[in-house]
Amino acid sequence: MTVQELPGAAAYRPTPPPAWKPLTDPAPLLPDPEPYRVLGTDAAGDADPGLLLRLYAELVRGRRYNAQATALTKQGRLAVYPSSTGQEACETAAALVLEDQDWLFPSYRDTLAAVARGLDPVEALTLLRGDRHSGYDPREHRIAPLCTPLATQLPHAVGLAHAARLRGDDVVALAMVGDGGTSEGDFHEALNFAAVWRAPVVFFVQNNGFAISVPLAKQTAAPSLAHKAVGYGMPGRLVDGNDAVAVHQVLGEAVARARSGGGPTLVEAVTYRMDAHTNADDATRYRTDSEVEAWRAHDPIQLLERELAGRGLLDDGVREEARASAERMAAALRERMNADPVLDPMDLFAHVYAEQTTQLREQAALLRAESEVEQDQRHDQQDRDGTEEGR
Amino acid sequence: MTVQELPGAAAYRPTPPPAWKPLTDPAPLLPDPEPYRVLGTDAAGDADPGLLLRLYAELVRGRRYNAQATALTKQGRLAVYPSSTGQEACETAAALVLEDQDWLFPSYRDTLAAVARGLDPVEALTLLRGDRHSGYDPREHRIAPLCTPLATQLPHAVGLAHAARLRGDDVVALAMVGDGGTSEGDFHEALNFAAVWRAPVVFFVQNNGFAISVPLAKQTAAPSLAHKAVGYGMPGRLVDGNDAVAVHQVLGEAVARARSGGGPTLVEAVTYRMDAHTNADDATRYRTDSEVEAWRAHDPIQLLERELAGRGLLDDGVREEARASAERMAAALRERMNADPVLDPMDLFAHVYAEQTTQLREQAALLRAESEVEQDQRHDQQDRDGTEEGR
Amino acid sequence: MTTAAAPAGERTAKTRPATMAQALGRALRDSMAEDPTVHVLGEDVGTLGGVFRITDGLAKEFGDDRCTDTPLAEAGILGTAVGMAMYGLRPVVEMQFDAFAYPALEQLISHVAKMRNRTGGAMPLPITVRVPYGGGIGGVEHHSDSSEAYYMATPGLHVVTPATVEDAYGLLRASIASDDPVVFMEPKRLYWSKADWSPDAPAAVEPIGRAVVRRRGRSATLITYGPSLPVCMEAAEAAVEEGWDLEVVDLRSLVPFDDETVGASVRRTGRAVVVHESSGFGGPGGEIAARVTERCFHHLEAPVLRVAGFDIPYPPPMQERHHLPGVDRVLDAVARLQWEAES
Amino acid sequence: MTTAAAPAGERTAKTRPATMAQALGRALRDSMAEDPTVHVLGEDVGTLGGVFRITDGLAKEFGDDRCTDTPLAEAGILGTAVGMAMYGLRPVVEMQFDAFAYPALEQLISHVAKMRNRTGGAMPLPITVRVPYGGGIGGVEHHSDSSEAYYMATPGLHVVTPATVEDAYGLLRASIASDDPVVFMEPKRLYWSKADWSPDAPAAVEPIGRAVVRRRGRSATLITYGPSLPVCMEAAEAAVEEGWDLEVVDLRSLVPFDDETVGASVRRTGRAVVVHESSGFGGPGGEIAARVTERCFHHLEAPVLRVAGFDIPYPPPMQERHHLPGVDRVLDAVARLQWEAES
Ligand SMILES: Cc1ncc(C[n+]2csc(CCOP(=O)(O)OP(=O)(O)O)c2C)c(N)n1
Ligand SMILES: Cc1ncc(C[n+]2csc(CCOP(=O)(O)OP(=O)(O)O)c2C)c(N)n1
Ligand SMILES: [Mg+2]
Ligand SMILES: [Mg+2]
């Protein structure tokens, strides 16, 4: 049976109106009117303590990771850092719901999701340090390169998931995008392809309220971003993005649905970016302190702590262990990022094509000659300096 | 009050979840589960006889126009013709619902809508004849150039409507697109901009079942194309595209809504293309005769005739007058298209920029010189021919 | 340097007339048959076999999953192809017409061209993007663009274009086999050009990147590709009457560029004209003329001239003959190569 | 031919140091104040004033409807700008970074560039598309592209780029005033370059399309634009030590191209090097070198050489200095201009 023949992508032809039948019933596609929540509700009691503790450790670690990376920009060790402080529940849950063989498609903001999935933080940050474009082998980690051109990674996720499915492999792709990114044409085309092909993809929108300075009200007039799902014939889910348990559950269900052949899901997590867009941005230009403070009261770590405390799962040992593990990660990261990366200018030409063209060989030779001259001059200078010092 | 401040595009910010409020109630945005119909229902009795007769005359004329244009391709008088036979109800209604100051944004298939709006058929067909790109001044007729790159005209319609609104002018833009065109990113971006800006636009999708050979089931998995409206926060309407009265009413309501500041609407008309994609296409490769026949039984002209007959409005005189008027139009069109257009090669350079660049002047001089040589040779040849004949 | 293939008569398998369209279809078929990771996707490529019928029969032979009618969205097509290639497939994307590839330019420039580089070689993208290009088929606006300049200006892409039936087969096979992305530009108006060709003993698949001398000559070199090759060949024949013995080089690959073959020819003839349909200003001819001049300056008797489409949007069908570089315009350029300097 | 503007001292109004970013902002402001049909739109151009702060204060002064934060979709921004221009407005679109203009390429190529032509002159589109371009600012991938080759290869567009504070003002004013679409390319790394400049008596708005000689010299001509002008000026100073007196031409407008100014210079000096950041292959330099050679062949002592970015995707920030044409690379090229032939 070919993918096109699978149930669901069936024979929707607008046959004469008397026989007109919609392809799918829209009702199940519609998201709930309120973001789904677990923490602070009765359902929280059913949550597995192991999961809660795992999430807690990850969130604390994630928060520390964000702080450390931001600090590295101040020390000139990163060219730029788009922090996900405040969004750790989303970042972490996205990583945890995936199996080893699944693929993650992160945006520039989602280094934390990659790290939570097990990627070495230094490799995750290489792009933002500025020594090379991607610090890791995407195939080794099943993590696509961090994507900067907005929403362009979404069709990639669809294609990859579709390819895996055609080959009979059990692979789900989870693709992350921001609220602003949903306005791009690529968002539309990716979701449409996914639904038509019933590709095993989860589209995960972190609605953090802003695209740089532009608030959501200037981005969409939709009831919610999750409502966009209806127009593609896939279910839309709306979830409180600061409720790690809820995000984990909703994403988990979407992944399971994709894995079992049910097709794609669009998940919108309502969250908030506590820091500026990047270290280079000045958030006071477009939002008020009081808005930020209101969100601080809905902090993902605090929400989880409250639940853990209520269930007697949060003693000083747990807190301390989470804190210490986070500090160890931060210290190691700090130290390793302190070293200057050793770079070979010849890398510029190494991976443009499988085989270097004549033209690139000529250009590489030019640069090599220049570098040699430069090096000679440096050596001469050192010799001179040495002589001078020797005097 | 600026456009951004208008009610509706209000302060949707994902403030902390306890206060989360969807921007709009999705329920009113959802289209009916069945295409809206008037003809053959009780509501038909309320339809204005004048409108019914007007539509009837237009449909008959439109059908004849399609036949004539198709015939012109066979005679080599048109480079290509994408027929709207079977879709005359949509084409006609789109034209009739607009006021003089409103704008129509047609696709390549919608020359009939332009003609029904009053454009000279020869001007409407100039692009497809192949002598120039646009046969008319868009501003004079408030008809944008026929658009070939799919869905690219939709953001134009939004921008124009938005501009008119900013200037306080009473202008609605109606933009036409096919079912296939809804898959393009430009469709998405246009609808989103329109909803955020509350631009006075009507998006009119003629779902004729195919994008060339590709059936709708390979184009979308949505309940209907009208359901896409929800994701933009605008109402979606589904209508029987072969029911001229229903299309006229639904589009009329959408135009009125736009005119009164209510914002955009997405209208999907379910219809069928009776001819091949264009004269160059072979429709038997991808659809069955029986499907075509099933739709013939739901012909827009027949549906209207049945209603007219039932209400005693269709006597031989009415029929004959409609037929004769259509024949007059066809005969005039045939005759005028029989003349070879007179073309000046220098036109190639006339309208690239407001002022010709040095480079274009040089190139124009080159072509002029070539043309003169050619002409001299032609004259020499004629002289020789003349001399020979003279013998 | 590569010269034209041996005459058809010397081949073992029987040849018969075939069109370029047929050769392209056959190349797709053979690639798919040999390599199960080759997938064809695009608009109308399945049931219909493509508007130019290049993919005719593929869906039937290999199934809808190997030759897939996609939703109508070029960025989506190329974007999903990127994902498929990331997973190890070898997608061949059909763009329906040149101008309809533009929605996919972001994916092409920002991802297809850069992915190998971005990932330090870890993730090459063996994608072939087939773009029917050029005019001369009486198409209305947006159906006759020559967009190769955009692709040439994008490092990371190969840009290949056949001008003969045989090359249509060989170069498309090679492009699909390439581990790098190839924009494969098909000259629309040569789709129905015919040649004696044996699909059963097709020419050895040559590596892409080699130009070929289609006609030997000593007076000047015409450097061309794709739809302009037949024009140049005809011009070269006509030039004999004027006393010019023109060499004709068919580039076949714009990227990588075969400096060796082109340079050797120009150094021999001392004069050159670049001929293409694409607009002159900012078009491929500028690059070609500039690099030939850099390499052969002291062999040149005259500046390298260019014969190209005008710097205008492609004209309506009834006017296109004025725009397209024809034999006369090529000969006029040859005449301007300062022949008096020779005597 | 236009030469450099009179020294600042000769002006009436008082000058003070201003950055290119400020001059651009001032040009927008003055255009909006003078002409109520001028509208600015783009991502973050309103409240934030743009990521480079070029539009700072415009929303406040003219309201959200004149300076509008759009949804995040470049094709949508340019596409709606087309519609606005159809209705008689004069939109100025900001693309946030060069590479993020790519989603809008279809609208640009198929509509913006062609609309006047398609409608036989009835519907010109006076749209200015501002594209911050080039590297040297330590940006991570996709933030340092030089995409001018794409625009140059698209007939119907003007392509303008300032290299000085004064031109930033004058050329942007002229571009907005133009009845044709202009791709206005802003050299990112010169945003913070300073010059004494009087915003109150700004230079007369010159017609676009004129190059300017920034430095007179007799040995050879450096032909350049935008971000590479300061490099060339510095190289020219350094060249004095080597005994070369270099002329520097700032193109300012790539389309239309000022053949007159460039040709006159090269005919005088007999040697030329084209310098730009954009990749060499298929980049602007090919066109420039080719047309200079066509026009000045017998005045040339050596081939026109090119110094350009390598034919690679823009490298990561820590490597960009190797990629960018610097003073040494320019001087090396000048040294290759076959000086021995002179003696
Ligand atoms: C195609 C494209 N356009 C513009 C940009 C510049 N840009 C980078 S981030 C950003 C805002 C994105 O907002 P959102 O999608 O909500 O993600 P967030 O940054 O909030 O995580 C913009 C406009 C880009 N990276 N890609
Ligand atoms: C951007 C773009 N891609 C591809 C095409 C080629 N093309 C022309 S018509 C067509 C099918 C359009 O189908 P639909 O939108 O349903 O409109 P219909 O022809 O049925 O009226 C295609 C693929 C195009 N014109 N523009
Ligand atoms: Mg956001
Ligand atoms: Mg259709």
GROMACS .gro file of N, CA and C in nm, chain D residues 190-275:
model
  258
 1315LEU      N    1   2.899   4.931   0.738
 1315LEU     CA    2   2.922   5.076   0.734
 1315LEU      C    3   2.813   5.153   0.808
 1316TYR      N    4   2.715   5.080   0.865
 1316TYR     CA    5   2.607   5.148   0.938
 1316TYR      C    6   2.663   5.244   1.043
 1317TRP      N    7   2.773   5.203   1.105
 1317TRP     CA    8   2.826   5.284   1.214
 1317TRP      C    9   2.945   5.369   1.169
 1318SER      N   10   2.969   5.370   1.038
 1318SER     CA   11   3.074   5.458   0.988
 1318SER      C   12   3.026   5.602   1.001
 1319LYS      N   13   3.121   5.691   1.028
 1319LYS     CA   14   3.083   5.829   1.057
 1319LYS      C   15   3.142   5.925   0.955
 1320ALA      N   16   3.074   6.036   0.939
 1320ALA     CA   17   3.131   6.144   0.858
 1320ALA      C   18   3.069   6.273   0.906
 1321ASP      N   19   3.137   6.380   0.880
 1321ASP     CA   20   3.077   6.511   0.907
 1321ASP      C   21   2.970   6.534   0.802
 1322TRP      N   22   2.855   6.564   0.849
 1322TRP     CA   23   2.743   6.568   0.756
 1322TRP      C   24   2.636   6.657   0.814
 1323SER      N   25   2.574   6.733   0.731
 1323SER     CA   26   2.468   6.819   0.781
 1323SER      C   27   2.332   6.768   0.739
 1324PRO      N   28   2.256   6.719   0.833
 1324PRO     CA   29   2.122   6.672   0.799
 1324PRO      C   30   2.031   6.786   0.756
 1325ASP      N   31   2.068   6.908   0.789
 1325ASP     CA   32   1.977   7.018   0.761
 1325ASP      C   33   1.998   7.079   0.623
 1326ALA      N   34   2.117   7.059   0.569
 1326ALA     CA   35   2.137   7.101   0.430
 1326ALA      C   36   2.192   6.982   0.353
 1327PRO      N   37   2.110   6.882   0.340
 1327PRO     CA   38   2.161   6.761   0.278
 1327PRO      C   39   2.194   6.786   0.130
 1328ALA      N   40   2.288   6.710   0.083
 1328ALA     CA   41   2.331   6.723  -0.057
 1328ALA      C   42   2.210   6.715  -0.148
 1329ALA      N   43   2.215   6.784  -0.257
 1329ALA     CA   44   2.109   6.776  -0.357
 1329ALA      C   45   2.089   6.629  -0.392
 1330VAL      N   46   1.964   6.590  -0.404
 1330VAL     CA   47   1.935   6.451  -0.438
 1330VAL      C   48   1.973   6.428  -0.583
 1331GLU      N   49   2.076   6.348  -0.602
 1331GLU     CA   50   2.123   6.322  -0.738
 1331GLU      C   51   2.040   6.213  -0.804
 1332PRO      N   52   2.031   6.216  -0.935
 1332PRO     CA   53   1.963   6.104  -1.000
 1332PRO      C   54   2.043   5.977  -0.976
 1333ILE      N   55   1.975   5.865  -0.957
 1333ILE     CA   56   2.051   5.743  -0.937
 1333ILE      C   57   2.106   5.697  -1.072
 1334GLY      N   58   2.215   5.623  -1.066
 1334GLY     CA   59   2.275   5.574  -1.190
 1334GLY      C   60   2.409   5.638  -1.221
 1335ARG      N   61   2.460   5.721  -1.133
 1335ARG     CA   62   2.587   5.787  -1.159
 1335ARG      C   63   2.693   5.735  -1.063
 1336ALA      N   64   2.803   5.690  -1.118
 1336ALA     CA   65   2.918   5.653  -1.036
 1336ALA      C   66   2.993   5.779  -0.999
 1337VAL      N   67   3.087   5.765  -0.906
 1337VAL     CA   68   3.164   5.882  -0.867
 1337VAL      C   69   3.310   5.842  -0.845
 1338VAL      N   70   3.399   5.928  -0.888
 1338VAL     CA   71   3.541   5.902  -0.866
 1338VAL      C   72   3.575   5.951  -0.726
 1339ARG      N   73   3.614   5.858  -0.640
 1339ARG     CA   74   3.641   5.895  -0.500
 1339ARG      C   75   3.786   5.935  -0.479
 1340ARG      N   76   3.869   5.891  -0.570
 1340ARG     CA   77   4.011   5.925  -0.559
 1340ARG      C   78   4.064   5.927  -0.700
 1341ARG      N   79   4.133   6.030  -0.734
 1341ARG     CA   80   4.193   6.042  -0.865
 1341ARG      C   81   4.328   5.972  -0.866
 1342GLY      N   82   4.359   5.905  -0.972
 1342GLY     CA   83   4.488   5.839  -0.981
 1342GLY      C   84   4.517   5.806  -1.126
 1343ARG      N   85   4.641   5.768  -1.153
 1343ARG     CA   86   4.677   5.749  -1.293
 1343ARG      C   87   4.724   5.608  -1.327
 1344SER      N   88   4.752   5.527  -1.223
 1344SER     CA   89   4.814   5.396  -1.251
 1344SER      C   90   4.711   5.289  -1.288
 1345ALA      N   91   4.604   5.287  -1.215
 1345ALA     CA   92   4.502   5.184  -1.238
 1345ALA      C   93   4.374   5.228  -1.168
 1346THR      N   94   4.263   5.167  -1.208
 1346THR     CA   95   4.134   5.203  -1.148
 1346THR      C   96   4.084   5.089  -1.062
 1347LEU      N   97   4.047   5.121  -0.939
 1347LEU     CA   98   3.975   5.024  -0.857
 1347LEU      C   99   3.827   5.055  -0.872
 1348ILE      N  100   3.751   4.956  -0.919
 1348ILE     CA  101   3.607   4.974  -0.939
 1348ILE      C  102   3.537   4.901  -0.825
 1349THR      N  103   3.460   4.971  -0.748
 1349THR     CA  104   3.404   4.908  -0.629
 1349THR      C  105   3.274   4.974  -0.589
 1350TYR      N  106   3.218   4.930  -0.478
 1350TYR     CA  107   3.092   4.986  -0.428
 1350TYR      C  108   3.071   4.939  -0.284
 1351GLY      N  109   2.982   5.007  -0.216
 1351GLY     CA  110   2.936   4.967  -0.083
 1351GLY      C  111   3.048   4.936   0.014
 1352PRO      N  112   3.042   4.817   0.077
 1352PRO     CA  113   3.133   4.787   0.187
 1352PRO      C  114   3.280   4.785   0.146
 1353SER      N  115   3.307   4.770   0.016
 1353SER     CA  116   3.446   4.759  -0.026
 1353SER      C  117   3.508   4.895  -0.059
 1354LEU      N  118   3.431   5.001  -0.056
 1354LEU     CA  119   3.491   5.132  -0.085
 1354LEU      C  120   3.600   5.168   0.015
 1355PRO      N  121   3.571   5.160   0.146
 1355PRO     CA  122   3.678   5.195   0.241
 1355PRO      C  123   3.802   5.109   0.221
 1356VAL      N  124   3.784   4.982   0.190
 1356VAL     CA  125   3.898   4.893   0.165
 1356VAL      C  126   3.980   4.947   0.048
 1357CYS      N  127   3.912   4.985  -0.056
 1357CYS     CA  128   3.983   5.034  -0.175
 1357CYS      C  129   4.052   5.168  -0.148
 1358MET      N  130   3.988   5.252  -0.071
 1358MET     CA  131   4.050   5.381  -0.040
 1358MET      C  132   4.178   5.358   0.041
 1359GLU      N  133   4.168   5.264   0.133
 1359GLU     CA  134   4.285   5.233   0.215
 1359GLU      C  135   4.395   5.170   0.128
 1360ALA      N  136   4.353   5.083   0.039
 1360ALA     CA  137   4.451   5.020  -0.050
 1360ALA      C  138   4.519   5.125  -0.136
 1361ALA      N  139   4.441   5.221  -0.182
 1361ALA     CA  140   4.497   5.325  -0.267
 1361ALA      C  141   4.602   5.406  -0.191
 1362GLU      N  142   4.574   5.433  -0.065
 1362GLU     CA  143   4.673   5.505   0.015
 1362GLU      C  144   4.800   5.422   0.031
 1363ALA      N  145   4.778   5.293   0.065
 1363ALA     CA  146   4.892   5.205   0.085
 1363ALA      C  147   4.972   5.187  -0.043
 1364ALA      N  148   4.903   5.196  -0.157
 1364ALA     CA  149   4.969   5.172  -0.286
 1364ALA      C  150   5.070   5.281  -0.320
 1365VAL      N  151   5.049   5.396  -0.262
 1365VAL     CA  152   5.139   5.508  -0.291
 1365VAL      C  153   5.284   5.466  -0.261
 1366GLU      N  154   5.299   5.395  -0.150
 1366GLU     CA  155   5.431   5.345  -0.111
 1366GLU      C  156   5.495   5.257  -0.218
 1367GLU      N  157   5.407   5.181  -0.288
 1367GLU     CA  158   5.457   5.091  -0.391
 1367GLU      C  159   5.478   5.166  -0.523
 1368GLY      N  160   5.443   5.292  -0.523
 1368GLY     CA  161   5.461   5.369  -0.645
 1368GLY      C  162   5.341   5.368  -0.738
 1369TRP      N  163   5.227   5.320  -0.686
 1369TRP     CA  164   5.106   5.318  -0.769
 1369TRP      C  165   5.013   5.430  -0.727
 1370ASP      N  166   4.963   5.499  -0.824
 1370ASP     CA  167   4.868   5.607  -0.798
 1370ASP      C  168   4.730   5.559  -0.845
 1371LEU      N  169   4.652   5.507  -0.753
 1371LEU     CA  170   4.529   5.438  -0.792
 1371LEU      C  171   4.407   5.531  -0.793
 1372GLU      N  172   4.327   5.512  -0.893
 1372GLU     CA  173   4.198   5.583  -0.899
 1372GLU      C  174   4.092   5.488  -0.839
 1373VAL      N  175   3.998   5.546  -0.768
 1373VAL     CA  176   3.892   5.463  -0.707
 1373VAL      C  177   3.756   5.513  -0.753
 1374VAL      N  178   3.681   5.424  -0.816
 1374VAL     CA  179   3.546   5.458  -0.861
 1374VAL      C  180   3.444   5.387  -0.773
 1375ASP      N  181   3.355   5.464  -0.716
 1375ASP     CA  182   3.244   5.410  -0.635
 1375ASP      C  183   3.122   5.405  -0.726
 1376LEU      N  184   3.075   5.285  -0.754
 1376LEU     CA  185   2.968   5.271  -0.853
 1376LEU      C  186   2.836   5.331  -0.807
 1377ARG      N  187   2.805   5.314  -0.681
 1377ARG     CA  188   2.682   5.366  -0.619
 1377ARG      C  189   2.555   5.304  -0.675
 1378SER      N  190   2.552   5.281  -0.802
 1378SER     CA  191   2.435   5.219  -0.864
 1378SER      C  192   2.486   5.106  -0.952
 1379LEU      N  193   2.440   4.985  -0.924
 1379LEU     CA  194   2.481   4.872  -1.008
 1379LEU      C  195   2.390   4.863  -1.129
 1380VAL      N  196   2.264   4.903  -1.110
 1380VAL     CA  197   2.167   4.915  -1.219
 1380VAL      C  198   2.091   5.043  -1.197
 1381PRO      N  199   2.089   5.138  -1.289
 1381PRO     CA  200   2.166   5.135  -1.414
 1381PRO      C  201   2.314   5.151  -1.385
 1382PHE      N  202   2.392   5.102  -1.480
 1382PHE     CA  203   2.537   5.103  -1.465
 1382PHE      C  204   2.594   5.223  -1.539
 1383ASP      N  205   2.687   5.291  -1.474
 1383ASP     CA  206   2.744   5.413  -1.533
 1383ASP      C  207   2.867   5.378  -1.617
 1384ASP      N  208   2.840   5.330  -1.738
 1384ASP     CA  209   2.949   5.293  -1.827
 1384ASP      C  210   3.040   5.411  -1.856
 1385GLU      N  211   2.983   5.529  -1.857
 1385GLU     CA  212   3.059   5.646  -1.898
 1385GLU      C  213   3.171   5.676  -1.797
 1386THR      N  214   3.132   5.689  -1.672
 1386THR     CA  215   3.232   5.722  -1.569
 1386THR      C  216   3.337   5.613  -1.557
 1387VAL      N  217   3.291   5.490  -1.554
 1387VAL     CA  218   3.383   5.378  -1.538
 1387VAL      C  219   3.475   5.368  -1.660
 1388GLY      N  220   3.416   5.378  -1.776
 1388GLY     CA  221   3.495   5.365  -1.900
 1388GLY      C  222   3.598   5.476  -1.910
 1389ALA      N  223   3.557   5.598  -1.879
 1389ALA     CA  224   3.650   5.711  -1.890
 1389ALA      C  225   3.770   5.689  -1.798
 1390SER      N  226   3.743   5.639  -1.679
 1390SER     CA  227   3.852   5.616  -1.584
 1390SER      C  228   3.948   5.509  -1.637
 1391VAL      N  229   3.892   5.397  -1.680
 1391VAL     CA  230   3.977   5.286  -1.723
 1391VAL      C  231   4.054   5.323  -1.850
 1392ARG      N  232   3.988   5.397  -1.936
 1392ARG     CA  233   4.061   5.438  -2.057
 1392ARG      C  234   4.180   5.525  -2.019
 1393ARG      N  235   4.164   5.603  -1.913
 1393ARG     CA  236   4.272   5.688  -1.870
 1393ARG      C  237   4.386   5.609  -1.804
 1394THR      N  238   4.346   5.514  -1.717
 1394THR     CA  239   4.450   5.444  -1.641
 1394THR      C  240   4.502   5.319  -1.713
 1395GLY      N  241   4.421   5.258  -1.795
 1395GLY     CA  242   4.467   5.142  -1.871
 1395GLY      C  243   4.468   5.012  -1.793
 1396ARG      N  244   4.430   5.020  -1.669
 1396ARG     CA  245   4.428   4.899  -1.587
 1396ARG      C  246   4.313   4.908  -1.488
 1397ALA      N  247   4.258   4.793  -1.452
 1397ALA     CA  248   4.146   4.798  -1.357
 1397ALA      C  249   4.135   4.671  -1.275
 1398VAL      N  250   4.090   4.690  -1.152
 1398VAL     CA  251   4.056   4.578  -1.064
 1398VAL      C  252   3.917   4.606  -1.009
 1399VAL      N  253   3.830   4.507  -1.018
 1399VAL     CA  254   3.697   4.519  -0.960
 1399VAL      C  255   3.702   4.455  -0.822
 1400VAL      N  256   3.650   4.524  -0.724
 1400VAL     CA  257   3.659   4.475  -0.586
 1400VAL      C  258   3.519   4.470  -0.525
   0.00000   0.00000   0.00000
